[in-house]
CSV table of C-alpha atoms in Angstrom, one decimal:
chain,number,residue,atom,x,y,z
A,1,MET,CA,96.8,95.8,94.1
A,2,GLY,CA,98.1,96.9,90.7
A,3,LEU,CA,101.5,96.4,89.2
A,4,PHE,CA,102.5,100.0,89.9
A,5,SER,CA,101.8,99.7,93.6
A,6,LYS,CA,103.7,96.4,93.8
A,7,LEU,CA,106.7,98.0,92.2
A,8,PHE,CA,106.8,100.8,94.7
A,9,LYS,CA,105.6,99.0,97.8
A,10,LYS,CA,107.0,100.5,101.0
A,11,SER,CA,109.7,98.5,102.9
A,12,PRO,CA,109.4,98.0,106.6
A,13,PRO,CA,111.7,100.4,108.5
A,14,PRO,CA,114.3,99.3,111.1
A,15,GLY,CA,112.9,97.9,114.3
A,16,ALA,CA,110.5,95.6,112.4
A,17,GLN,CA,112.0,92.4,114.0
A,18,PRO,CA,111.4,91.0,117.5
A,19,ARG,CA,114.2,91.3,120.1
A,20,ARG,CA,116.0,88.2,121.6
A,21,ASP,CA,116.7,90.2,124.8
A,22,TRP,CA,113.1,91.1,125.5
A,23,PRO,CA,110.7,88.7,127.3
A,24,TRP,CA,107.5,87.5,125.7
A,25,THR,CA,104.0,88.0,127.1
A,26,LEU,CA,100.8,86.4,125.7
A,27,ASN,CA,97.3,87.9,125.6
A,28,LEU,CA,94.4,85.6,124.8
A,29,SER,CA,91.3,87.5,123.8
A,30,GLY,CA,92.0,90.2,126.3
A,31,TYR,CA,93.3,88.0,129.1
A,32,PRO,CA,97.0,87.8,130.0
A,33,SER,CA,98.2,84.2,130.0
A,34,GLY,CA,100.2,83.0,133.0
A,35,GLN,CA,102.4,81.0,130.6
A,36,VAL,CA,104.0,81.4,127.2
A,37,SER,CA,104.9,78.3,125.3
A,38,TRP,CA,104.9,77.4,121.6
A,39,ASP,CA,102.3,74.6,122.1
A,40,LEU,CA,99.9,77.1,123.8
A,41,ILE,CA,100.4,79.7,121.1
A,42,ALA,CA,99.8,77.3,118.2
A,43,SER,CA,96.8,75.7,120.0
A,44,GLU,CA,95.2,79.1,120.7
A,45,LEU,CA,95.8,80.3,117.1
A,46,ARG,CA,94.0,77.3,115.8
A,47,ALA,CA,91.1,78.0,118.2
A,48,LEU,CA,90.4,81.6,116.9
A,49,ASN,CA,86.8,81.9,115.6
A,50,LEU,CA,84.2,84.3,114.3
A,51,GLU,CA,81.5,83.3,116.9
A,52,GLU,CA,83.2,84.9,119.9
A,53,THR,CA,83.0,88.7,120.2
A,54,ASP,CA,86.7,88.9,121.2
A,55,SER,CA,88.8,86.1,119.7
A,56,PHE,CA,92.3,87.3,119.2
A,57,LEU,CA,95.9,86.5,120.2
A,58,ILE,CA,98.7,88.9,120.9
A,59,LEU,CA,102.3,87.9,121.4
A,60,GLU,CA,104.2,90.9,122.7
A,61,GLN,CA,107.6,92.0,124.0
A,62,LYS,CA,108.5,95.1,126.0
A,63,ASP,CA,111.9,96.4,126.8
A,64,PRO,CA,112.5,95.7,130.5
A,65,LYS,CA,114.5,99.0,130.6
A,66,ASN,CA,112.0,101.1,128.8
A,67,PRO,CA,108.3,100.1,129.0
A,68,LYS,CA,107.4,102.5,126.1
A,69,ALA,CA,109.5,100.3,123.7
A,70,TYR,CA,107.6,97.3,122.4
A,71,TRP,CA,107.2,94.8,119.6
A,72,TYR,CA,104.2,92.5,118.9
A,73,ILE,CA,102.5,90.1,116.5
A,74,GLN,CA,98.7,89.5,116.7
A,75,SER,CA,96.0,87.7,114.8
A,76,ALA,CA,92.2,87.5,114.6
A,77,LEU,CA,89.6,86.6,112.1
A,78,ALA,CA,88.2,89.5,110.0
A,79,LYS,CA,84.5,89.8,110.8
A,80,ALA,CA,83.5,92.2,108.0
A,81,GLY,CA,84.8,93.8,104.8
A,82,PRO,CA,86.5,92.3,101.8
A,83,SER,CA,88.7,90.1,104.0
A,84,GLN,CA,85.8,88.7,106.0
A,85,GLY,CA,86.6,85.2,107.3
A,86,GLN,CA,90.3,85.5,106.6
A,87,TYR,CA,93.0,85.8,109.3
A,88,VAL,CA,94.5,89.2,109.9
A,89,VAL,CA,98.1,89.1,111.0
A,90,GLY,CA,99.5,92.3,112.4
A,91,VAL,CA,102.9,93.3,113.5
A,92,GLY,CA,103.7,96.5,115.4
A,93,TRP,CA,106.6,98.2,117.2
A,94,SER,CA,107.5,101.4,118.8
A,95,ALA,CA,109.6,103.8,116.7
A,96,PRO,CA,111.1,107.2,117.6
A,97,GLU,CA,109.2,109.3,115.0
A,98,HIS,CA,105.9,107.3,114.7
A,99,ASN,CA,104.9,103.8,116.0
A,100,GLN,CA,104.5,101.2,113.3
A,101,MET,CA,101.7,98.8,112.4
A,102,TRP,CA,101.9,96.4,109.4
A,103,GLU,CA,99.2,93.9,108.4
A,104,ARG,CA,98.2,91.3,105.9
A,105,CYS,CA,95.3,88.8,105.5
A,106,VAL,CA,95.8,85.1,104.9
A,107,PRO,CA,93.1,82.5,104.2
A,108,GLN,CA,94.5,79.6,106.3
A,109,VAL,CA,95.3,79.4,110.0
A,110,GLU,CA,98.4,77.4,109.2
A,111,GLU,CA,99.9,80.5,107.5
A,112,VAL,CA,99.3,82.4,110.7
A,113,VAL,CA,100.9,79.6,112.7
A,114,ARG,CA,104.0,79.8,110.5
A,115,TYR,CA,104.3,83.6,111.0
A,116,PHE,CA,104.1,83.1,114.8
A,117,ASP,CA,106.5,80.2,114.7
A,118,ARG,CA,109.1,82.3,112.9
A,119,VAL,CA,108.7,85.1,115.4
A,120,TYR,CA,108.6,83.0,118.6
A,121,ASN,CA,111.3,80.5,117.7
A,122,GLN,CA,113.6,82.4,115.3
A,123,TYR,CA,112.9,86.1,116.2
A,124,GLN,CA,112.4,86.8,112.5
A,125,VAL,CA,109.4,87.7,110.3
A,126,ASP,CA,109.2,88.3,106.6
A,127,LEU,CA,107.1,91.5,106.2
A,128,THR,CA,107.5,91.9,102.4
A,129,SER,CA,103.8,91.0,101.9
A,130,PHE,CA,102.5,93.1,104.7
A,131,GLU,CA,101.1,96.6,104.2
A,132,ASP,CA,101.9,99.6,106.2
A,133,GLN,CA,98.8,100.6,108.3
A,134,SER,CA,100.7,103.0,110.6
A,135,ASP,CA,98.7,105.9,109.6
A,136,MET,CA,95.7,104.3,111.5
A,137,LEU,CA,97.6,104.8,114.8
A,138,PRO,CA,97.0,107.9,116.9
């Protein structure tokens, strides 16, 4: 990314943070988990691998009063492309005009664990190094 694009990087819009009043659900490689705990999340993130066809984790919230309103953070290992072997961390949320999806790649699983820790325990995530990928959404 060049200097010009760094100077004019798009900032995340409102709604980019998780909600304390919405419950969490956990999806492990396509299977809903019966429990959600920090120990399980951290353990499953460290177990992500390239060998399995589906190896990903999604920590999601939905508004109990409006099932169309959601927020999530997810991660998987990139299997191809320039980021192959790195962890993709994605954050997404519903928005009135166009749903949002922001991503970044990190080389170490402990960076992924830190993002999930901030989200799960503090309901906060720093998206300044994430890139807007919302145009990939339908």
